[in-house]
XYZ file of C-alpha atoms in Angstrom:
268
model
C -36.078 -81.291 45.694
C -33.924 -78.646 43.871
C -35.052 -75.345 44.800
C -34.720 -71.957 41.986
C -33.251 -69.293 42.425
C -36.022 -66.485 41.973
C -32.760 -63.943 42.225
C -32.695 -65.027 38.281
C -36.246 -64.142 37.148
C -36.346 -60.675 39.369
C -35.731 -58.773 35.937
C -39.240 -60.272 33.836
C -41.591 -58.786 35.841
C -39.944 -54.897 34.884
C -38.909 -55.868 31.194
C -42.978 -56.969 30.896
C -44.182 -53.409 32.544
C -41.726 -51.454 30.144
C -43.315 -52.859 27.549
C -47.074 -52.540 28.165
C -45.834 -48.700 28.769
C -43.732 -48.170 25.510
C -47.760 -49.848 24.102
C -49.178 -47.275 25.683
C -47.032 -44.402 24.248
C -47.462 -45.604 20.666
C -51.325 -45.761 20.727
C -53.069 -42.723 18.869
C -55.479 -42.787 21.679
C -53.172 -40.516 24.169
C -53.460 -36.892 23.549
C -50.447 -36.207 22.758
C -51.343 -38.342 19.491
C -51.945 -35.883 15.953
C -54.483 -34.847 14.421
C -55.004 -35.883 10.638
C -56.400 -33.376 9.021
C -59.154 -34.358 6.401
C -57.324 -32.236 3.298
C -59.957 -30.733 0.540
C -59.977 -32.612 -2.938
C -58.743 -30.758 -5.670
C -61.027 -31.276 -8.542
C -59.946 -33.625 -11.426
C -59.076 -32.346 -15.062
C -61.899 -32.546 -17.026
C -63.684 -32.266 -14.215
C -66.694 -29.863 -15.620
C -68.560 -29.263 -18.727
C -67.980 -25.906 -20.311
C -70.096 -24.297 -23.729
C -69.903 -20.996 -25.226
C -72.639 -19.568 -27.093
C -72.380 -16.031 -28.869
C -75.146 -13.654 -29.632
C -74.641 -12.530 -32.403
C -72.567 -15.459 -34.281
C -70.809 -12.004 -36.538
C -69.853 -9.506 -35.894
C -69.205 -6.844 -37.836
C -65.796 -5.667 -37.451
C -64.867 -2.386 -35.839
C -68.628 -2.023 -34.184
C -68.987 -0.203 -31.494
C -71.629 -3.224 -30.859
C -70.031 -6.063 -28.875
C -71.607 -9.391 -29.331
C -71.938 -10.817 -26.081
C -70.730 -14.149 -25.299
C -72.513 -17.019 -23.108
C -70.285 -19.933 -20.705
C -72.628 -22.393 -19.319
C -70.542 -24.332 -16.809
C -72.373 -27.507 -15.200
C -70.020 -30.483 -13.455
C -69.223 -33.653 -15.344
C -70.062 -35.631 -12.966
C -73.687 -34.422 -11.630
C -75.033 -31.841 -14.336
C -75.599 -29.661 -11.992
C -74.488 -25.904 -12.153
C -70.957 -25.055 -11.076
C -71.134 -22.987 -7.908
C -71.995 -19.254 -8.187
C -69.276 -17.236 -7.973
C -66.753 -18.935 -9.515
C -64.539 -17.587 -11.795
C -63.902 -18.595 -15.632
C -61.229 -16.880 -17.936
C -62.984 -16.513 -21.471
C -59.872 -15.207 -23.975
C -60.034 -14.728 -27.831
C -57.211 -14.638 -30.614
C -58.354 -11.634 -32.668
C -60.771 -8.719 -31.085
C -61.319 -8.116 -27.200
C -63.279 -7.264 -24.429
C -65.261 -5.624 -21.395
C -65.729 -1.990 -23.448
C -64.467 -1.074 -27.588
C -60.356 -0.641 -27.661
C -59.693 -2.069 -24.213
C -57.481 -3.718 -25.548
C -58.334 -7.334 -23.556
C -57.755 -10.429 -24.932
C -58.627 -12.195 -21.572
C -60.400 -11.977 -18.581
C -62.524 -13.680 -15.765
C -66.494 -14.043 -15.290
C -67.941 -14.882 -12.550
C -71.186 -17.696 -13.394
C -74.112 -16.822 -11.598
C -76.899 -19.464 -12.503
C -74.150 -21.994 -14.196
C -73.420 -18.702 -16.644
C -70.949 -16.344 -16.467
C -71.393 -13.660 -19.539
C -68.452 -11.433 -21.500
C -68.522 -8.880 -23.496
C -66.762 -9.141 -27.185
C -65.686 -6.110 -29.232
C -64.467 -7.155 -32.698
C -61.824 -4.450 -33.343
C -60.381 -3.780 -36.206
C -59.298 -6.791 -37.824
C -61.263 -9.139 -40.394
C -61.024 -12.742 -39.592
C -62.205 -15.966 -37.780
C -62.030 -14.993 -33.418
C -61.040 -18.568 -31.634
C -62.355 -18.198 -27.959
C -61.690 -20.285 -24.738
C -63.144 -20.581 -21.265
C -61.566 -22.681 -18.592
C -62.167 -23.511 -15.534
C -59.358 -25.992 -13.209
C -58.409 -27.526 -16.320
C -62.110 -28.151 -18.021
C -61.704 -25.886 -20.922
C -64.708 -25.108 -23.883
C -64.191 -23.479 -27.370
C -66.628 -21.796 -29.709
C -65.735 -19.805 -32.557
C -66.937 -15.616 -34.007
C -66.880 -14.358 -37.718
C -65.176 -11.374 -37.274
C -66.226 -9.710 -41.091
C -66.387 -6.174 -43.484
C -64.646 -3.971 -44.371
C -62.321 -2.212 -41.867
C -62.284 1.224 -41.054
C -60.352 3.341 -43.167
C -56.994 4.023 -41.507
C -56.488 7.604 -40.440
C -54.194 10.032 -41.700
C -50.877 11.983 -40.728
C -51.804 15.263 -40.369
C -48.995 18.531 -41.384
C -49.283 21.586 -39.291
C -46.239 24.034 -40.033
C -42.479 23.301 -41.652
C -39.693 24.796 -40.120
C -37.665 26.882 -41.222
C -40.045 27.179 -44.529
C -37.927 28.828 -46.785
C -34.150 27.619 -48.116
C -32.120 27.594 -51.587
C -32.861 25.302 -54.766
C -30.088 23.780 -54.252
C -31.113 21.840 -51.240
C -29.331 20.038 -48.551
C -31.674 21.971 -46.056
C -32.594 20.632 -42.642
C -36.174 20.942 -42.425
C -38.757 19.262 -39.198
C -42.022 19.057 -39.917
C -44.317 19.064 -37.785
C -47.775 17.473 -37.293
C -49.307 14.473 -35.514
C -49.721 10.673 -36.560
C -46.422 10.743 -38.171
C -44.889 7.111 -38.715
C -41.838 4.706 -40.444
C -41.739 4.082 -42.908
C -42.445 6.626 -44.740
C -41.658 9.326 -48.344
C -41.481 12.979 -48.115
C -41.645 14.717 -51.293
C -41.080 18.726 -51.749
C -42.522 19.499 -55.378
C -42.650 15.665 -56.039
C -39.205 15.396 -55.548
C -37.781 12.672 -52.033
C -36.414 14.755 -49.371
C -34.278 12.421 -47.143
C -36.173 11.262 -43.453
C -33.386 11.636 -41.137
C -35.579 10.607 -37.965
C -39.271 10.289 -37.360
C -41.622 10.223 -33.828
C -45.929 10.957 -33.736
C -45.377 14.622 -34.353
C -42.558 15.531 -36.099
C -40.198 14.401 -38.495
C -36.728 15.961 -39.743
C -36.030 15.640 -43.776
C -33.054 17.089 -45.851
C -34.543 19.085 -48.990
C -34.510 17.832 -52.392
C -33.111 20.334 -54.900
C -35.870 21.851 -56.531
C -36.920 21.282 -60.639
C -34.865 24.746 -62.196
C -38.411 25.860 -64.116
C -40.616 25.781 -61.537
C -39.270 29.176 -60.927
C -41.121 31.643 -62.461
C -40.392 35.183 -64.044
C -40.364 38.479 -62.646
C -40.059 41.732 -63.429
C -36.864 43.824 -63.017
C -34.776 46.711 -65.069
C -31.480 47.249 -65.772
C -30.689 50.766 -66.851
C -34.494 51.371 -67.527
C -34.840 48.823 -69.343
C -37.382 46.387 -68.462
C -35.967 42.560 -67.968
C -36.869 39.380 -66.525
C -35.173 37.140 -63.518
C -36.472 33.903 -61.314
C -38.189 34.808 -58.015
C -38.954 31.912 -55.110
C -40.753 29.017 -55.343
C -44.069 27.698 -53.171
C -44.097 23.865 -53.962
C -46.475 21.480 -52.245
C -45.260 18.568 -49.016
C -46.543 15.957 -49.549
C -45.882 13.238 -46.354
C -46.353 9.072 -47.757
C -46.893 6.611 -45.567
C -47.794 2.878 -47.407
C -51.597 1.378 -46.597
C -51.983 5.339 -44.701
C -54.203 7.852 -46.637
C -51.284 10.821 -47.400
C -51.179 14.053 -46.157
C -50.239 17.204 -48.159
C -49.389 20.686 -47.361
C -50.447 23.035 -50.090
C -47.340 24.978 -51.106
C -45.714 24.623 -47.657
C -41.873 25.306 -48.606
C -40.940 28.511 -50.029
C -37.575 27.424 -52.400
C -35.182 30.248 -53.002
C -33.535 30.496 -57.004
C -29.616 30.596 -56.195
C -29.045 33.026 -59.800
C -31.506 35.961 -59.461
C -29.722 38.298 -62.122
C -31.423 40.432 -64.496
C -31.913 39.701 -68.076
C -33.023 42.086 -70.832
C -36.927 41.376 -72.048
C -35.707 39.274 -75.350
C -38.744 41.461 -77.924
């Protein structure tokens, strides 16, 4: 009988031990295995139902009284209210939120017992305001009618001119001081158009036009003891015109000085 050489098979136990150690190291039951942290699921788009109601359904343009916009928010799958404190964003194409004159066209409102409320102000433009409520991709919409006659725009106001006198030939630089000036605008001296050079909210710089010759009054004068008359200064109204806004006028605000003040004998 032939004997087996056992030395040739000593490697077998070693390989088995290595395989067992490798399997143990790869097991997820070891203390050093990574822990999988469950992630919070992101709400699916259109996971909520948002409905908007407005009371009253129409508002007067320029009214200081707001309408109440109510957004109701529920889960689409269960019909339950969304959690208190959930933020809903409400926006509009006309008007504003929170308070009159705020200029806010988008606000965030917190849900309380399934509803979020915001105040809507009409502003100064007639039309239809499109309201939009948004929560995690879910959207609700409604319209509000803004009705009525818009308030009259506020007219500019002229307080003074500097200088307030100039030659009958015109061509003098004059600054109009006041409020609510804006471009484009026209400035008239005694009905004649001046050349507007620059405009700010409180100042307008112009170049005066020539005066109409017939505006100068005749005033008494004496030549060698004989009564005569000559042209005297003439004051004209200054008017500011801005399209769509009432005119502003300062009466007899600018005085033209005649270039010819020769004294002529009165003709009998």
